Amino acid sequence: MSAARKAPLLVAATVALALPLATGCATAQKAVDCARLGIEISNDVDDLQRSVTDTATDTDNAGKILDNLERDTRKLKDKSSNVDVGKALDHLQKAIGNVRDALRDDKTPDLTPLTDAAGELSKVCTSK
């Protein structure tokens, strides 16, 4: 497992252990759910980067990864009422749409906004 994937796992483990001590169970569970789904989204973004880099012509795989990102984003949006998380998810959804549009137009997508939005989500999920 790469260092980039270990860091979010360590953050999620820390959140899972520390939050129950500092807050009520419901709040802690929401934070853990947010962190867990944030990790899934980060992993999806990593997979998409590899797909676009390794196989620029394999838009089917990239499309499946984008579908996973959209599904994970919806799951988290349904579970969270936090305004900051909602804003981060809105940015993520917009970035996903931009990547999908670029792929549909046979262009190499700029993944920077997508990775930035995933980073923003990770930040807000772990700061609560």
Coordinates of N, CA, C and O in Angstrom, one line a residue:
M1 N 0.9 -1.2 0.0 CA 0.0 0.0 0.0 C 0.9 1.2 0.0 O 1.8 1.3 0.8
S2 N 0.6 2.2 -0.9 CA 1.4 3.4 -1.0 C 1.2 4.3 0.2 O 0.2 4.3 0.9
A3 N 2.2 5.2 0.4 CA 2.1 6.2 1.5 C 0.9 7.1 1.3 O 0.3 7.5 2.3
A4 N 0.6 7.4 0.1 CA -0.5 8.3 -0.2 C -1.8 7.6 0.3 O -2.8 8.3 0.7
R5 N -1.9 6.3 0.2 CA -3.2 5.6 0.7 C -3.1 5.4 2.2 O -4.2 5.2 2.8
K6 N -1.9 5.3 2.8 CA -1.8 5.0 4.2 C -2.2 6.2 5.0 O -2.9 6.1 6.0
A7 N -1.9 7.4 4.5 CA -2.2 8.6 5.3 C -3.7 8.8 5.6 O -4.1 9.0 6.7
P8 N -4.6 8.7 4.6 CA -6.0 8.8 4.9 C -6.5 7.7 5.8 O -7.4 7.9 6.7
L9 N -5.9 6.5 5.7 CA -6.3 5.4 6.6 C -5.9 5.7 8.1 O -6.7 5.5 9.0
L10 N -4.7 6.3 8.2 CA -4.3 6.7 9.6 C -5.2 7.8 10.1 O -5.5 7.8 11.3
V11 N -5.6 8.8 9.3 CA -6.4 9.9 9.7 C -7.8 9.3 10.2 O -8.3 9.6 11.2
A12 N -8.3 8.4 9.4 CA -9.6 7.8 9.7 C -9.6 7.0 11.0 O -10.5 7.1 11.8
A13 N -8.5 6.3 11.2 CA -8.3 5.5 12.4 C -8.2 6.4 13.6 O -8.8 6.2 14.7
T14 N -7.5 7.5 13.5 CA -7.4 8.5 14.5 C -8.7 9.1 14.9 O -9.1 9.2 16.0
V15 N -9.4 9.5 13.8 CA -10.8 10.1 14.0 C -11.7 9.1 14.7 O -12.4 9.4 15.7
A16 N -11.6 7.8 14.3 CA -12.5 6.8 14.8 C -12.2 6.6 16.3 O -13.1 6.3 17.1
L17 N -11.0 6.7 16.7 CA -10.6 6.4 18.1 C -10.8 7.7 19.0 O -11.2 7.6 20.1
A18 N -10.5 8.8 18.4 CA -10.5 10.1 19.3 C -11.9 10.7 19.4 O -12.2 11.2 20.5
L19 N -12.7 10.7 18.4 CA -14.0 11.4 18.5 C -15.0 10.8 19.5 O -15.6 11.6 20.2
P20 N -15.1 9.5 19.8 CA -16.0 9.1 20.8 C -15.6 9.7 22.2 O -16.5 9.8 23.0
L21 N -14.4 10.0 22.4 CA -14.0 10.5 23.7 C -14.4 12.0 23.8 O -14.7 12.5 24.9
A22 N -14.4 12.7 22.7 CA -14.7 14.1 22.7 C -16.1 14.5 22.4 O -16.5 15.6 22.8
T23 N -16.9 13.7 21.8 CA -18.3 14.0 21.4 C -19.2 12.9 21.6 O -18.8 11.8 22.0
G24 N -20.5 13.2 21.4 CA -21.5 12.1 21.5 C -21.4 11.1 20.5 O -20.8 11.3 19.4
C25 N -22.0 10.0 20.7 CA -21.9 8.8 19.8 C -22.4 9.2 18.4 O -21.8 8.8 17.4
A26 N -23.5 9.9 18.2 CA -24.1 10.2 16.9 C -23.2 11.1 16.1 O -22.9 10.8 14.9
T27 N -22.6 12.1 16.8 CA -21.7 12.9 16.1 C -20.4 12.2 15.7 O -19.9 12.4 14.6
A28 N -19.9 11.4 16.6 CA -18.7 10.6 16.3 C -19.0 9.7 15.1 O -18.1 9.5 14.2
Q29 N -20.1 9.0 15.1 CA -20.4 8.1 14.0 C -20.5 8.8 12.7 O -20.0 8.3 11.6
K30 N -21.1 10.0 12.6 CA -21.2 10.8 11.4 C -19.8 11.2 10.9 O -19.5 11.1 9.8
A31 N -18.9 11.5 11.9 CA -17.5 11.9 11.5 C -16.8 10.7 11.0 O -16.0 10.8 10.0
V32 N -17.0 9.5 11.6 CA -16.3 8.3 11.1 C -16.9 7.9 9.7 O -16.1 7.6 8.8
D33 N -18.2 8.0 9.5 CA -18.7 7.8 8.2 C -18.2 8.7 7.2 O -17.9 8.3 6.0
C34 N -18.1 10.0 7.5 CA -17.5 11.0 6.6 C -16.1 10.6 6.2 O -15.7 10.7 5.1
A35 N -15.3 10.3 7.2 CA -13.9 10.0 7.0 C -13.8 8.7 6.1 O -13.0 8.7 5.2
R36 N -14.6 7.7 6.4 CA -14.6 6.5 5.7 C -14.9 6.7 4.2 O -14.2 6.2 3.3
L37 N -16.0 7.4 4.0 CA -16.4 7.7 2.6 C -15.4 8.7 1.9 O -15.2 8.6 0.7
G38 N -14.8 9.6 2.7 CA -13.8 10.4 2.2 C -12.6 9.6 1.7 O -12.0 9.9 0.6
I39 N -12.3 8.6 2.4 CA -11.2 7.7 1.9 C -11.6 7.0 0.6 O -10.8 6.8 -0.3
E40 N -12.8 6.5 0.6 CA -13.3 5.8 -0.6 C -13.2 6.8 -1.8 O -12.8 6.4 -2.9
I41 N -13.6 8.0 -1.6 CA -13.6 9.0 -2.7 C -12.1 9.3 -3.1 O -11.8 9.3 -4.3
S42 N -11.2 9.4 -2.1 CA -9.8 9.6 -2.4 C -9.3 8.4 -3.2 O -8.5 8.6 -4.2
N43 N -9.6 7.2 -2.9 CA -9.2 6.0 -3.6 C -9.7 6.0 -5.0 O -9.0 5.7 -6.0
D44 N -11.0 6.4 -5.2 CA -11.6 6.5 -6.5 C -10.8 7.6 -7.4 O -10.6 7.3 -8.6
V45 N -10.5 8.7 -6.8 CA -9.7 9.7 -7.5 C -8.3 9.2 -7.9 O -7.9 9.4 -9.1
D46 N -7.7 8.4 -7.0 CA -6.4 7.8 -7.4 C -6.6 6.8 -8.5 O -5.8 6.8 -9.5
D47 N -7.6 6.0 -8.5 CA -7.9 5.1 -9.6 C -8.2 5.8 -10.9 O -7.7 5.4 -11.9
L48 N -8.9 6.9 -10.8 CA -9.2 7.7 -12.0 C -7.9 8.2 -12.6 O -7.7 8.2 -13.8
Q49 N -7.0 8.8 -11.7 CA -5.7 9.3 -12.2 C -4.9 8.2 -13.0 O -4.4 8.5 -14.0
R50 N -4.9 7.0 -12.4 CA -4.2 5.9 -13.0 C -4.8 5.6 -14.3 O -4.1 5.3 -15.3
S51 N -6.1 5.5 -14.4 CA -6.9 5.1 -15.6 C -6.6 6.1 -16.7 O -6.4 5.8 -17.8
V52 N -6.6 7.4 -16.4 CA -6.4 8.4 -17.4 C -5.0 8.5 -17.8 O -4.7 8.6 -19.0
T53 N -4.1 8.2 -16.9 CA -2.6 8.3 -17.2 C -2.2 7.0 -18.0 O -1.5 7.1 -19.0
D54 N -2.6 5.8 -17.5 CA -2.2 4.6 -18.0 C -2.8 4.2 -19.3 O -2.2 3.7 -20.2
T55 N -4.1 4.5 -19.4 CA -4.9 4.1 -20.6 C -5.7 5.2 -21.1 O -7.0 5.2 -20.8
A56 N -5.1 6.2 -21.7 CA -5.9 7.4 -22.1 C -7.0 7.1 -23.0 O -8.0 7.8 -23.1
T57 N -7.0 5.9 -23.7 CA -8.1 5.6 -24.6 C -9.2 4.8 -23.9 O -10.2 4.5 -24.5
D58 N -9.0 4.4 -22.7 CA -10.0 3.5 -22.0 C -11.0 4.4 -21.2 O -10.9 4.4 -20.0
T59 N -11.9 5.0 -22.0 CA -12.9 5.8 -21.3 C -13.9 5.0 -20.6 O -14.6 5.5 -19.7
D60 N -14.1 3.7 -20.9 CA -15.0 2.9 -20.2 C -14.6 2.7 -18.8 O -15.5 2.9 -17.9
N61 N -13.4 2.5 -18.5 CA -12.9 2.3 -17.1 C -13.0 3.6 -16.4 O -13.5 3.7 -15.3
A62 N -12.6 4.7 -17.0 CA -12.7 6.0 -16.4 C -14.2 6.3 -16.1 O -14.5 6.9 -15.0
G63 N -15.1 6.0 -17.0 CA -16.5 6.2 -16.8 C -17.0 5.4 -15.6 O -17.8 5.9 -14.8
K64 N -16.6 4.2 -15.4 CA -16.9 3.4 -14.2 C -16.4 4.0 -13.0 O -17.2 4.0 -11.9
I65 N -15.2 4.5 -13.0 CA -14.7 5.1 -11.8 C -15.5 6.4 -11.5 O -15.8 6.7 -10.3
L66 N -15.8 7.2 -12.5 CA -16.6 8.4 -12.3 C -18.0 8.0 -11.7 O -18.5 8.7 -10.8
D67 N -18.6 6.9 -12.2 CA -19.8 6.4 -11.6 C -19.6 6.1 -10.1 O -20.5 6.4 -9.3
N68 N -18.5 5.4 -9.7 CA -18.2 5.2 -8.3 C -18.1 6.4 -7.5 O -18.6 6.5 -6.4
L69 N -17.4 7.4 -8.1 CA -17.3 8.7 -7.4 C -18.6 9.3 -7.1 O -18.9 9.9 -6.1
E70 N -19.4 9.3 -8.2 CA -20.8 9.9 -8.0 C -21.6 9.2 -7.0 O -22.3 9.8 -6.1
R71 N -21.5 7.9 -7.0 CA -22.3 7.1 -6.0 C -21.8 7.4 -4.6 O -22.6 7.6 -3.7
D72 N -20.4 7.4 -4.4 CA -19.9 7.7 -3.1 C -20.2 9.1 -2.6 O -20.5 9.3 -1.4
T73 N -20.2 10.0 -3.5 CA -20.5 11.4 -3.2 C -22.0 11.5 -2.8 O -22.3 12.2 -1.8
R74 N -22.9 10.8 -3.5 CA -24.3 10.8 -3.1 C -24.5 10.2 -1.7 O -25.3 10.7 -0.9
K75 N -23.8 9.1 -1.5 CA -23.9 8.4 -0.1 C -23.5 9.4 1.0 O -24.2 9.5 2.0
L76 N -22.4 10.1 0.8 CA -22.0 11.0 1.8 C -22.9 12.2 2.0 O -23.2 12.6 3.1
K77 N -23.4 12.6 0.9 CA -24.4 13.8 0.9 C -25.6 13.4 1.7 O -26.2 14.2 2.4
D78 N -26.1 12.2 1.5 CA -27.3 11.7 2.2 C -27.0 11.5 3.7 O -28.0 11.7 4.5
K79 N -25.8 11.2 4.1 CA -25.5 11.0 5.5 C -25.1 12.2 6.3 O -25.2 12.2 7.5
S80 N -24.8 13.3 5.6 CA -24.2 14.5 6.3 C -25.1 15.7 6.1 O -25.6 16.0 5.0
S81 N -25.3 16.4 7.2 CA -26.0 17.6 7.2 C -25.1 18.8 7.4 O -25.5 19.9 7.5
N82 N -23.8 18.5 7.5 CA -22.8 19.5 7.7 C -22.6 20.4 6.5 O -22.4 19.9 5.4
V83 N -22.7 21.7 6.7 CA -22.6 22.7 5.6 C -21.3 22.6 4.9 O -21.3 22.7 3.7
D84 N -20.2 22.5 5.6 CA -18.9 22.5 5.0 C -18.7 21.2 4.2 O -18.1 21.3 3.1
V85 N -19.2 20.1 4.7 CA -19.1 18.9 3.9 C -20.0 19.0 2.6 O -19.6 18.6 1.6
G86 N -21.2 19.6 2.8 CA -22.0 19.8 1.6 C -21.3 20.7 0.5 O -21.4 20.3 -0.7
K87 N -20.7 21.7 0.9 CA -19.9 22.6 0.0 C -18.8 21.8 -0.7 O -18.6 21.9 -1.9
A88 N -18.1 21.0 0.1 CA -17.0 20.2 -0.5 C -17.5 19.2 -1.5 O -17.0 19.0 -2.6
L89 N -18.7 18.6 -1.2 CA -19.3 17.6 -2.1 C -19.8 18.3 -3.3 O -19.7 17.7 -4.4
D90 N -20.3 19.5 -3.2 CA -20.8 20.3 -4.4 C -19.6 20.5 -5.3 O -19.7 20.4 -6.6
H91 N -18.4 20.9 -4.8 CA -17.2 21.2 -5.6 C -16.8 19.9 -6.2 O -16.4 19.8 -7.4
L92 N -16.9 18.8 -5.5 CA -16.5 17.5 -6.0 C -17.4 17.1 -7.2 O -16.9 16.6 -8.2
Q93 N -18.7 17.2 -7.0 CA -19.7 16.9 -8.0 C -19.4 17.7 -9.3 O -19.5 17.2 -10.4
K94 N -19.1 19.0 -9.2 CA -18.8 19.8 -10.3 C -17.6 19.3 -11.0 O -17.5 19.2 -12.3
A95 N -16.5 19.0 -10.3 CA -15.3 18.5 -10.8 C -15.5 17.2 -11.6 O -14.9 16.9 -12.6
I96 N -16.3 16.3 -11.0 CA -16.6 15.0 -11.6 C -17.3 15.3 -13.0 O -17.0 14.7 -14.0
G97 N -18.3 16.2 -13.0 CA -18.9 16.6 -14.3 C -18.0 17.1 -15.3 O -18.1 16.8 -16.5
N98 N -17.0 17.9 -14.9 CA -16.0 18.5 -15.8 C -15.1 17.4 -16.4 O -14.8 17.4 -17.6
V99 N -14.7 16.4 -15.6 CA -13.9 15.3 -16.1 C -14.7 14.5 -17.1 O -14.3 14.1 -18.1
R100 N -16.0 14.2 -16.7 CA -16.8 13.4 -17.6 C -17.0 14.1 -18.9 O -17.0 13.5 -20.0
D101 N -17.2 15.4 -18.9 CA -17.4 16.2 -20.2 C -16.1 16.1 -21.0 O -16.2 16.0 -22.2
A102 N -15.0 16.3 -20.4 CA -13.7 16.2 -21.1 C -13.5 14.8 -21.8 O -13.1 14.8 -23.0
L103 N -13.8 13.8 -21.1 CA -13.7 12.4 -21.6 C -14.7 12.2 -22.8 O -14.3 11.6 -23.8
R104 N -15.9 12.8 -22.6 CA -16.9 12.6 -23.7 C -16.4 13.4 -25.0 O -16.7 13.0 -26.1
D105 N -15.7 14.5 -24.8 CA -15.2 15.3 -25.9 C -13.8 14.8 -26.4 O -13.1 15.5 -27.1
D106 N -13.4 13.6 -25.9 CA -12.1 13.0 -26.3 C -10.9 13.9 -25.9 O -9.9 14.0 -26.7
K107 N -11.0 14.6 -24.8 CA -9.9 15.4 -24.3 C -9.4 14.8 -23.1 O -10.1 14.1 -22.3
T108 N -8.1 15.1 -22.8 CA -7.5 14.6 -21.6 C -8.0 15.6 -20.5 O -7.8 16.8 -20.5
P109 N -8.7 15.0 -19.5 CA -9.2 15.9 -18.4 C -8.2 16.4 -17.5 O -7.2 15.8 -17.2
D110 N -8.4 17.6 -17.0 CA -7.6 18.2 -16.0 C -8.2 17.7 -14.6 O -9.3 18.0 -14.2
L111 N -7.4 16.9 -14.0 CA -7.8 16.3 -12.7 C -7.5 17.1 -11.5 O -7.9 16.7 -10.4
T112 N -6.8 18.2 -11.7 CA -6.5 19.1 -10.5 C -7.7 19.5 -9.7 O -7.7 19.4 -8.5
P113 N -8.7 20.0 -10.4 CA -9.9 20.4 -9.6 C -10.5 19.2 -8.8 O -11.0 19.4 -7.7
L114 N -10.5 18.1 -9.4 CA -11.0 16.9 -8.8 C -10.2 16.5 -7.5 O -10.7 16.2 -6.5
T115 N -8.9 16.5 -7.7 CA -8.0 16.2 -6.5 C -8.1 17.2 -5.5 O -8.1 16.9 -4.3
D116 N -8.2 18.5 -5.9 CA -8.4 19.6 -4.9 C -9.7 19.4 -4.1 O -9.7 19.6 -2.9
A117 N -10.8 19.1 -4.8 CA -12.1 18.9 -4.2 C -12.1 17.7 -3.2 O -12.6 17.8 -2.1
A118 N -11.4 16.6 -3.6 CA -11.3 15.5 -2.7 C -10.5 15.8 -1.5 O -10.8 15.4 -0.4
G119 N -9.4 16.6 -1.7 CA -8.6 17.1 -0.5 C -9.4 18.0 0.4 O -9.3 17.9 1.6
E120 N -10.2 18.8 -0.2 CA -11.1 19.7 0.6 C -12.1 18.9 1.4 O -12.3 19.1 2.6
L121 N -12.6 17.8 0.8 CA -13.6 16.9 1.5 C -12.9 16.2 2.7 O -13.4 16.2 3.8
S122 N -11.7 15.7 2.4 CA -10.9 15.0 3.5 C -10.7 16.0 4.6 O -10.8 15.6 5.8
K123 N -10.3 17.2 4.3 CA -10.0 18.2 5.3 C -11.3 18.5 6.2 O -11.2 18.5 7.4
V124 N -12.4 18.7 5.6 CA -13.6 19.0 6.4 C -14.1 17.8 7.2 O -14.6 17.9 8.3
C125 N -13.9 16.6 6.6 CA -14.3 15.4 7.3 C -13.5 15.1 8.6 O -14.0 14.6 9.6
T126 N -12.2 15.5 8.5 CA -11.4 15.2 9.7 C -11.3 16.3 10.6 O -10.7 16.2 11.7
S127 N -11.8 17.5 10.3 CA -11.7 18.6 11.2 C -12.9 18.7 12.2 O -12.9 19.5 13.0
K128 N -13.9 17.8 12.0 CA -15.1 17.9 12.9 C -14.9 17.0 14.1 O -14.3 16.0 14.1

